[in-house]
mmCIF file of C-alpha atoms and ligand atoms in Angstrom:
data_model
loop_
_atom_site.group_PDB
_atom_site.id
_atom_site.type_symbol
_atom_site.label_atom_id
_atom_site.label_comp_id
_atom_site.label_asym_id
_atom_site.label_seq_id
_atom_site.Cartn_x
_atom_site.Cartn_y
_atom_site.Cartn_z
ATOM 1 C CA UNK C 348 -14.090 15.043 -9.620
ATOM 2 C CA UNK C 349 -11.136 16.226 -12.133
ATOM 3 C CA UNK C 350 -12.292 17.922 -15.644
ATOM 4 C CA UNK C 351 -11.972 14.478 -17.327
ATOM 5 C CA UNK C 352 -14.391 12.962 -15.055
ATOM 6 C CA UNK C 353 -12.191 9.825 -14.476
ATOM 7 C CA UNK C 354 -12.055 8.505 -11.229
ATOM 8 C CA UNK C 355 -9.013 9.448 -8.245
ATOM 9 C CA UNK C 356 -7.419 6.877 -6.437
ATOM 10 C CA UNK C 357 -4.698 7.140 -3.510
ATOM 11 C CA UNK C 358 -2.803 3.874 -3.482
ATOM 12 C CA UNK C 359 -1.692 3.539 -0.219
ATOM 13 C CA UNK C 360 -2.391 5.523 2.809
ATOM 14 C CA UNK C 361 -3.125 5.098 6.328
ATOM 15 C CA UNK C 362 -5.722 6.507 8.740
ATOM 16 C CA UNK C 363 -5.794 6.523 12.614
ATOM 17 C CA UNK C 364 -9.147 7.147 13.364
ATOM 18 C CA UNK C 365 -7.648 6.916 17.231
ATOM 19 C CA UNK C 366 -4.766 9.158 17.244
ATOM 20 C CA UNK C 367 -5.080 10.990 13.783
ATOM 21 C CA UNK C 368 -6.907 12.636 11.453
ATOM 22 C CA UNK C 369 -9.073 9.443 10.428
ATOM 23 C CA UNK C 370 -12.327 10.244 8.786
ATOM 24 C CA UNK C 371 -11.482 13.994 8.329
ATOM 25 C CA UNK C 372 -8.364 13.297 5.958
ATOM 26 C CA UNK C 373 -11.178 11.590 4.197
ATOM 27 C CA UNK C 374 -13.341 14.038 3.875
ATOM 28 C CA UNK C 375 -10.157 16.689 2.507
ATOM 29 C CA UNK C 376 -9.042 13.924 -0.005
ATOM 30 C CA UNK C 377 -12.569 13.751 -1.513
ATOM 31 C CA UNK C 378 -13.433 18.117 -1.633
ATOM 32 C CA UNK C 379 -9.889 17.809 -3.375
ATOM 33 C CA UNK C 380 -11.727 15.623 -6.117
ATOM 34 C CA UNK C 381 -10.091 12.161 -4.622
ATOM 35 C CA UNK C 382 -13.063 9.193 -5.057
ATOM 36 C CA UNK C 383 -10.900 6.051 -4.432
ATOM 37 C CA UNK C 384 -8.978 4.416 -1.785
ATOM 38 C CA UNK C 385 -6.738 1.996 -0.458
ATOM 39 C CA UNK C 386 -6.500 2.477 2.742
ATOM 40 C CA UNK C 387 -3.148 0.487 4.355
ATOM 41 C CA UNK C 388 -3.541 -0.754 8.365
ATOM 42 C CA UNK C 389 -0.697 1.380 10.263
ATOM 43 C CA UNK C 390 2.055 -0.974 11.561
ATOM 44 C CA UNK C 391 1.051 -2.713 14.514
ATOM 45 C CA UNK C 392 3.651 -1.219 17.093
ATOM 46 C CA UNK C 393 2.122 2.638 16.258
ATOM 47 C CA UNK C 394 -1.561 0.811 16.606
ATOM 48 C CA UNK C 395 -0.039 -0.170 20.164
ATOM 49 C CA UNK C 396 -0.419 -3.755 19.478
ATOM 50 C CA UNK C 397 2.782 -6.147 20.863
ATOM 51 C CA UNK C 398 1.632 -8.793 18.709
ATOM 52 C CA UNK C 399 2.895 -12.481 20.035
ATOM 53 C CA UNK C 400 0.944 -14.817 17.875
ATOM 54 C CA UNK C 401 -0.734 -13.917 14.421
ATOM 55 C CA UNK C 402 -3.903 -13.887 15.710
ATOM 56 C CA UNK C 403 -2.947 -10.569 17.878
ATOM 57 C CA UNK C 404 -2.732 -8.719 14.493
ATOM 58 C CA UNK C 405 -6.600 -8.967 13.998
ATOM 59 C CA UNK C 406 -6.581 -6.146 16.442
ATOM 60 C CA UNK C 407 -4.746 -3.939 13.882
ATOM 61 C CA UNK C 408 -6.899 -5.239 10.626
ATOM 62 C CA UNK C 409 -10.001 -4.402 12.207
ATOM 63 C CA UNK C 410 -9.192 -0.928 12.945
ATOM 64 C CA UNK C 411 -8.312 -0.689 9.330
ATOM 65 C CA UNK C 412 -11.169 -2.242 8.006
ATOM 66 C CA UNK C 413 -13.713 -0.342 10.395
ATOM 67 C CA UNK C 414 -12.162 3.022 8.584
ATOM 68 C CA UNK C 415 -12.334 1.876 5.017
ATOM 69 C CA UNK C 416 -16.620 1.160 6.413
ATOM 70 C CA UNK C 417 -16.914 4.926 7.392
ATOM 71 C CA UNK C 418 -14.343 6.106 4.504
ATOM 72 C CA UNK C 419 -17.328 4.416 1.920
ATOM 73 C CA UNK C 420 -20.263 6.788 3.550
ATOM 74 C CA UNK C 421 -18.207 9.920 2.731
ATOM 75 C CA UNK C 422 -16.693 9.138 -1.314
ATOM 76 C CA UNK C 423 -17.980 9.248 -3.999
ATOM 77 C CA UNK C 424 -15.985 6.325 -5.242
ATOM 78 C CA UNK C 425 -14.997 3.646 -2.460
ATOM 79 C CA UNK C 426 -12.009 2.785 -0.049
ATOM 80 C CA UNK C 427 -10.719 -0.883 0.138
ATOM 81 C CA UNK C 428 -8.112 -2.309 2.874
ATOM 82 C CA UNK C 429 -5.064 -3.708 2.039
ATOM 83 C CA UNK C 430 -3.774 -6.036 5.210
ATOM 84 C CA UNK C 431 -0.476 -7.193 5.812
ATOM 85 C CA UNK C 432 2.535 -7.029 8.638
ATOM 86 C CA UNK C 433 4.815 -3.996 8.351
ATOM 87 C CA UNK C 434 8.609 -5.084 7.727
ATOM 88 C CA UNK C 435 9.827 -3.018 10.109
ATOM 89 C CA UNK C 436 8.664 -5.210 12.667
ATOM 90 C CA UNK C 437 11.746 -8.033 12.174
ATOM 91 C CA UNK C 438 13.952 -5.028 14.235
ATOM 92 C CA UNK C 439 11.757 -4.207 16.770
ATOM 93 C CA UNK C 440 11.485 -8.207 17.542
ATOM 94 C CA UNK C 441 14.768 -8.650 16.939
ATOM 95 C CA UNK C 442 16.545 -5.819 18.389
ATOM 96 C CA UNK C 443 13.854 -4.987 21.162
ATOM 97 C CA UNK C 444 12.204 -8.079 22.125
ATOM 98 C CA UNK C 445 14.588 -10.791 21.902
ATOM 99 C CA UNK C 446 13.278 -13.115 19.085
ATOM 100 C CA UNK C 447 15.439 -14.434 16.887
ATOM 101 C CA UNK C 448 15.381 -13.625 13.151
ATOM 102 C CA UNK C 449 13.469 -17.343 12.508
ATOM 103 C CA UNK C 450 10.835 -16.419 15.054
ATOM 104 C CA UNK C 451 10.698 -13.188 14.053
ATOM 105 C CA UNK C 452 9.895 -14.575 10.529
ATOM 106 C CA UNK C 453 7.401 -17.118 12.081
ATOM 107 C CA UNK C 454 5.151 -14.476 13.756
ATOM 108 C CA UNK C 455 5.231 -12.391 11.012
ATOM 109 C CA UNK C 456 4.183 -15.140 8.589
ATOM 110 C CA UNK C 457 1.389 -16.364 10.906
ATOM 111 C CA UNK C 458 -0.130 -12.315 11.143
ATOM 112 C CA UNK C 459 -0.228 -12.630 7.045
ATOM 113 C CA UNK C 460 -1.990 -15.882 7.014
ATOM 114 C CA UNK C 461 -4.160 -14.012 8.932
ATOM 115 C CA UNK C 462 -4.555 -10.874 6.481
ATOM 116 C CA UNK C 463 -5.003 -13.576 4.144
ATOM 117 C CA UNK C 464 -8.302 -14.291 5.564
ATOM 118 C CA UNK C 465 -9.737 -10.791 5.253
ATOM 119 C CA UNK C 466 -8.226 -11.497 1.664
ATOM 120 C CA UNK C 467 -10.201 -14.632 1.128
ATOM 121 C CA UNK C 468 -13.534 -13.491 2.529
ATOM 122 C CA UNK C 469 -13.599 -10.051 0.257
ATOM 123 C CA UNK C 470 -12.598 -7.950 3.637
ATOM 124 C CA UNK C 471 -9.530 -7.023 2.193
ATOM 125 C CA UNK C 472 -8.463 -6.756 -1.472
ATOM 126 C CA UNK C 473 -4.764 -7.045 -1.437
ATOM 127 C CA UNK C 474 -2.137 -8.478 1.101
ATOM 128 C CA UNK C 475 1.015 -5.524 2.451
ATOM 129 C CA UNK C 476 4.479 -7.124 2.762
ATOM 130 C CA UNK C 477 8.066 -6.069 2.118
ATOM 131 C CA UNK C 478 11.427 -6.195 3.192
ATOM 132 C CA UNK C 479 13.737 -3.810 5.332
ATOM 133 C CA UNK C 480 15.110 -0.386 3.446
ATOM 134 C CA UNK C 481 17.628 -0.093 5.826
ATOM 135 C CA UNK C 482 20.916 -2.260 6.303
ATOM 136 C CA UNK C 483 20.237 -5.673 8.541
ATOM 137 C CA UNK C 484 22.365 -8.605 9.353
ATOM 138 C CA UNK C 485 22.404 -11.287 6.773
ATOM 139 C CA UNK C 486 20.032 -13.349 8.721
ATOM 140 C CA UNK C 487 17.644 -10.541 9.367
ATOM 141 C CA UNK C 488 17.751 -10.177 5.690
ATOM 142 C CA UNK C 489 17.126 -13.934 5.279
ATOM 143 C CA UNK C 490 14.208 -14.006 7.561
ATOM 144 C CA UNK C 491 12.936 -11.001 5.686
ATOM 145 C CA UNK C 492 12.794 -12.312 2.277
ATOM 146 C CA UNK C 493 11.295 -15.560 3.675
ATOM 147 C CA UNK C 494 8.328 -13.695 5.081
ATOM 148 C CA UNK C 495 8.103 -11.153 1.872
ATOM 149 C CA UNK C 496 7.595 -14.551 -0.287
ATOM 150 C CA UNK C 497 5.124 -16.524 2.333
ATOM 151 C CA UNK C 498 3.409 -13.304 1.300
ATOM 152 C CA UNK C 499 3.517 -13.959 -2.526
ATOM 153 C CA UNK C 500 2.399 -17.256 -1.637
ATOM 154 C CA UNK C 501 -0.503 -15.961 -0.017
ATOM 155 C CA UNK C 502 -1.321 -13.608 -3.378
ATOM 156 C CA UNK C 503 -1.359 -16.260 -5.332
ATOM 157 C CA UNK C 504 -3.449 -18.654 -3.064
ATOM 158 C CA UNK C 505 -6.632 -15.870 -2.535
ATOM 159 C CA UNK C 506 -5.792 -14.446 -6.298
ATOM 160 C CA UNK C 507 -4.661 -11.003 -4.748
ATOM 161 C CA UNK C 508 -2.370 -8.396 -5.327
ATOM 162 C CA UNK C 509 0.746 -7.744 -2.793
ATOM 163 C CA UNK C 510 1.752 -4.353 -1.629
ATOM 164 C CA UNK C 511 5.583 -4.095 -0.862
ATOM 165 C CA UNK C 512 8.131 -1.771 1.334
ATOM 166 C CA UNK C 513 10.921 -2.238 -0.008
ATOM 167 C CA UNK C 514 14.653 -0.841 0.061
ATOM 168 C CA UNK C 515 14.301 2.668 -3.005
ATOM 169 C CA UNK C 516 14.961 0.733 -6.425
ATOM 170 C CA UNK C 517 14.894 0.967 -9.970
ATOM 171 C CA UNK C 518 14.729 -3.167 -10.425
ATOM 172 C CA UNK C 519 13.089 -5.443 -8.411
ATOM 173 C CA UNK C 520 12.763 -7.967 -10.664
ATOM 174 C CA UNK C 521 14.060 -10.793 -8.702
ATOM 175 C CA UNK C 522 11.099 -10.533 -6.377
ATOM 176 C CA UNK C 523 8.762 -10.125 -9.833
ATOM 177 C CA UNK C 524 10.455 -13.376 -10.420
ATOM 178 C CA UNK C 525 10.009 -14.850 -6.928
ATOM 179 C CA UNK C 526 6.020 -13.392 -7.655
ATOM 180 C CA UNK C 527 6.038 -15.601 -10.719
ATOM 181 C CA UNK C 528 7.425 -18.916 -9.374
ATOM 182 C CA UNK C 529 4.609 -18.550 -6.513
ATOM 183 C CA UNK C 530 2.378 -18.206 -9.055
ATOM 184 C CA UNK C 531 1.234 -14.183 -9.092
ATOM 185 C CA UNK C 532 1.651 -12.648 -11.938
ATOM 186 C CA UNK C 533 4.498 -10.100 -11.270
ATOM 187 C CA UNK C 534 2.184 -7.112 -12.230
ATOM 188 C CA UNK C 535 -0.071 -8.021 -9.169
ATOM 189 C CA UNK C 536 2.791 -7.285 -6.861
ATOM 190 C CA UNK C 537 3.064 -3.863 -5.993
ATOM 191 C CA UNK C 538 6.230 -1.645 -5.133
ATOM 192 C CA UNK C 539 4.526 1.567 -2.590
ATOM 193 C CA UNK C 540 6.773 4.545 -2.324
ATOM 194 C CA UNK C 541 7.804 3.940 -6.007
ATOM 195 C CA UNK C 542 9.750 6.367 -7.927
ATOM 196 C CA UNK C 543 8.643 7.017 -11.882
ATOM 197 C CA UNK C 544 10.132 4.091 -13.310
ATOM 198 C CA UNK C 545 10.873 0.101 -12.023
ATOM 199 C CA UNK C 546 11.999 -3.229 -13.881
ATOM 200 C CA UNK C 547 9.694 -6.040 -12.070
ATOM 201 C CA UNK C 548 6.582 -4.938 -9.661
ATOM 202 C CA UNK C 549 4.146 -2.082 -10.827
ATOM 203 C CA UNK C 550 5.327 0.638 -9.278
ATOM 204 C CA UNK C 551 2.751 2.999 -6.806
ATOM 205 C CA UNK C 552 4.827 6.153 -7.375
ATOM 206 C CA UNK C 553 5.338 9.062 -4.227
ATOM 207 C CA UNK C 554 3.086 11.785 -6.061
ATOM 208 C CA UNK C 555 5.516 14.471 -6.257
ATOM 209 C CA UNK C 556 6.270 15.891 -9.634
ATOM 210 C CA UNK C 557 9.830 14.905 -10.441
ATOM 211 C CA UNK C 558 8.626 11.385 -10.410
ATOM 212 C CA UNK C 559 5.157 11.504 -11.789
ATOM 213 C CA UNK C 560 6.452 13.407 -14.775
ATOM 214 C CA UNK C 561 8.478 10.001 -15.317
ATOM 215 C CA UNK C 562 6.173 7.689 -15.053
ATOM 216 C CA UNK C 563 3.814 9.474 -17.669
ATOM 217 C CA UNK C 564 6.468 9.937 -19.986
ATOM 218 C CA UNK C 565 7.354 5.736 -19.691
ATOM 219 C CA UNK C 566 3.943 5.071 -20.616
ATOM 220 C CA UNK C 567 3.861 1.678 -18.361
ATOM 221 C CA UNK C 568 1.357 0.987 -15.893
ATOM 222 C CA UNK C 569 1.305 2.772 -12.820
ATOM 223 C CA UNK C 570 -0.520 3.985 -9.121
ATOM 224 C CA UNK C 571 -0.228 6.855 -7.790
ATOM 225 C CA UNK C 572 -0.110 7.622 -3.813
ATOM 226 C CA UNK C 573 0.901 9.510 -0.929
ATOM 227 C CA UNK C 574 1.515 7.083 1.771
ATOM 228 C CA UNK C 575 -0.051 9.340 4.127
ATOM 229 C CA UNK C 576 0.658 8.089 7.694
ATOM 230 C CA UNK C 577 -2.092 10.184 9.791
ATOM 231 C CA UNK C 578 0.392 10.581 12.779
ATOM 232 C CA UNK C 579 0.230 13.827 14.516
ATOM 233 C CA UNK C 580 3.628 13.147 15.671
ATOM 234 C CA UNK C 581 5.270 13.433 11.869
ATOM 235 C CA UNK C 582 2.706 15.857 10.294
ATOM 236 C CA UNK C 583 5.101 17.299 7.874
ATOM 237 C CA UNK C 584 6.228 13.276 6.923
ATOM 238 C CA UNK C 585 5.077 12.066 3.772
ATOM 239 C CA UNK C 586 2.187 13.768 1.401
ATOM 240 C CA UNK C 587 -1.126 14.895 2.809
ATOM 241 C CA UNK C 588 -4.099 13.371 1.898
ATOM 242 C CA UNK C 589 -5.255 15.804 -0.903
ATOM 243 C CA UNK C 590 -2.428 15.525 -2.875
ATOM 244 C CA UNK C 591 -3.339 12.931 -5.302
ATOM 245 C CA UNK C 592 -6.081 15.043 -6.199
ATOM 246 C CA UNK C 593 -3.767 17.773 -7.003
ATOM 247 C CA UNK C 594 -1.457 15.784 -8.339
ATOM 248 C CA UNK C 595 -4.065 14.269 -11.037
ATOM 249 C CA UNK C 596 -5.104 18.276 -11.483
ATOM 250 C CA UNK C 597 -1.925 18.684 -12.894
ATOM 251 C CA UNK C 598 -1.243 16.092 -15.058
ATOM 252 C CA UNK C 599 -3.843 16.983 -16.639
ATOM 253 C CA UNK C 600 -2.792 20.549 -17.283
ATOM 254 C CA UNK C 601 0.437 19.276 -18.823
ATOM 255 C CA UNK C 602 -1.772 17.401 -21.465
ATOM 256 C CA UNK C 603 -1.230 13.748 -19.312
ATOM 257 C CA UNK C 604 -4.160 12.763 -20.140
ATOM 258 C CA UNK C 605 -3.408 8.934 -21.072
ATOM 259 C CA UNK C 606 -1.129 8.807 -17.721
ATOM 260 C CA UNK C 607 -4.350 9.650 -15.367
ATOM 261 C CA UNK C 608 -6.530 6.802 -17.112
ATOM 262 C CA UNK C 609 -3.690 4.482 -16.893
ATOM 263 C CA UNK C 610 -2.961 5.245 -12.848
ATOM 264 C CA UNK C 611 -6.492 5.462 -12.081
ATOM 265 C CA UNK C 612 -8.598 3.200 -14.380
ATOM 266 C CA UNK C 613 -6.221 0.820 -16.092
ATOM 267 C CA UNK C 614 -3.611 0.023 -13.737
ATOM 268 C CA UNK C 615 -6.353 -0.709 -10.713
ATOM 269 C CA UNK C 616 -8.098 -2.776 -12.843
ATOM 270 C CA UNK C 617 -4.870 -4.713 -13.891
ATOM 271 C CA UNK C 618 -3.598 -5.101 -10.511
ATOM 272 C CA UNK C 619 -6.417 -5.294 -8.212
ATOM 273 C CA UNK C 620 -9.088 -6.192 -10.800
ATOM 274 C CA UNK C 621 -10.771 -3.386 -9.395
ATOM 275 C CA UNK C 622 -13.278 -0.912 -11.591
ATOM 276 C CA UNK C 623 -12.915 2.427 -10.617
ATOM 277 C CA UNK C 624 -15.442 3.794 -12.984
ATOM 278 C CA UNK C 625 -18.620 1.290 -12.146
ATOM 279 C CA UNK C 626 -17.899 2.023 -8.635
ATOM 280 C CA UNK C 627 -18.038 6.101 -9.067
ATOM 281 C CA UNK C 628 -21.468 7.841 -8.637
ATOM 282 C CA UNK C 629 -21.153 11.127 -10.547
HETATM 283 ZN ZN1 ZN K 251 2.688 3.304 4.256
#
């Protein structure tokens, strides 16, 4: 718990219970002062999971949603999973395993119908889609988009919020648009690995300095995360799991005050229609 009492939520990371840290990065995120998560199934090729039809992605929700179970027992707050297909995966079919970019697209739709179902039955609170960051052939690209909007689809039809990967950008308001046309509102869709400001999605900003200092100063709602990947093959990869915590510390010191209720109270609320403060025990 910070000074101000409110609660501390990590927007997106990942836990490995198998081959990481699991539980324990828990336990360091909540002595830090962290009381909230959502906790983000790894991609299903790092889970060792060849998926072939949707169904084989249950595999990979489960172990997520087994974590979040244990996660509960050690905060003070609560974790919730957020379920989805990684879109990373269109290369590795389509490079690696011979699909082309439409059955690539397929599969990938049919493992988010079936996040949609952890969705729809309170298992899940919000779906995980996106599109390439890298540079893909047009179709790839094509295919890509196609599955990124099956997943707004999806949003709309369980009344959830959609986490994206996306390419880094300031304006991503054509998929806000795309959100809108589906029928989300385009504040329920979710850009992770965020910098401080975006046109479109609510951004779920990287919680280093540089770019928290800009969301604060925008005054527009905002998460905060790490996307900590519990791999012991890239520890030094993205943020470890205590530094939203720290990160909240901070902001507070610098007088941010109104920026830590609005990524931690407002915002979740807004987005996820979660309440962060009912579900705290102090
Ligand atoms: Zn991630």
């Amino acid at each position: 718990m910070n000074d101000l009492g409110t609660p501390v939520l990590d927007n997106h990371l990942h836990l490995d219970p198998e081959h990481g840290r699991g539980i324990e990065a828990v336990k360091d995120f909540a002595r830090s002062g962290g009381t909230h998560l959502l906790v983000v199934n790894k991609p299903s090729w790092l889970l060792g999971v060849t998926a072939e039809t949707g169904e084989d992605f249950r595999a990979v929700f489960e172990t997520t949603v087994e974590v979040v179970a244990r996660a509960n027992e050690v905060l003070d707050g609560k974790a919730w999973s957020v379920l989805g297909v990684h879109p990373g995966l269109v290369s590795r079919l389509v490079d690696d395993r011979g699909y082309d970019p439409e059955e690539a697209r397929d599969l990938m739709q049919a493992g988010l119908a079936v996040a949609a179902e952890y969705v729809a039955d309170g298992r899940a609170v919000a779906l995980k889609s996106g599109r390439p960051h890298y540079d893909v052939s047009e179709d790839v690209w094509a295919a890509s988009n196609a599955v990124l909007r099956r997943a707004l689809e999806l949003g709309a039809e369980t009344d959830a919020a959609v986490q994206l990967h996306t390419e880094a950008s300031e304006d991503l308001s054509d998929i806000a648009t795309w959100a809108e046309d589906a029928g989300l509102p385009a504040e329920r869709v979710v850009k992770h690995y965020a910098g401080g400001r975006l046109k479109g999605p609510t951004p779920s900003v990287m919680s280093e300095k540089d770019r928290l200092a800009v969301a604060a100063e925008a005054g527009e709602p905002f998460l905060m995360e790490t996307d900590f990947v519990d791999d012991p093959d890239r520890p030094g990869a993205v943020l470890g799991p205590k530094t939203v915590p720290r990160r909240v510390d901070w902001l507070l010191e610098e007088g941010y005050e109104d920026a830590v209720r609005n990524a931690h109270v407002e915002t979740p609320e807004r987005v996820y229609d979660l309440d962060t403060e009912a579900t705290l025990s102090r």
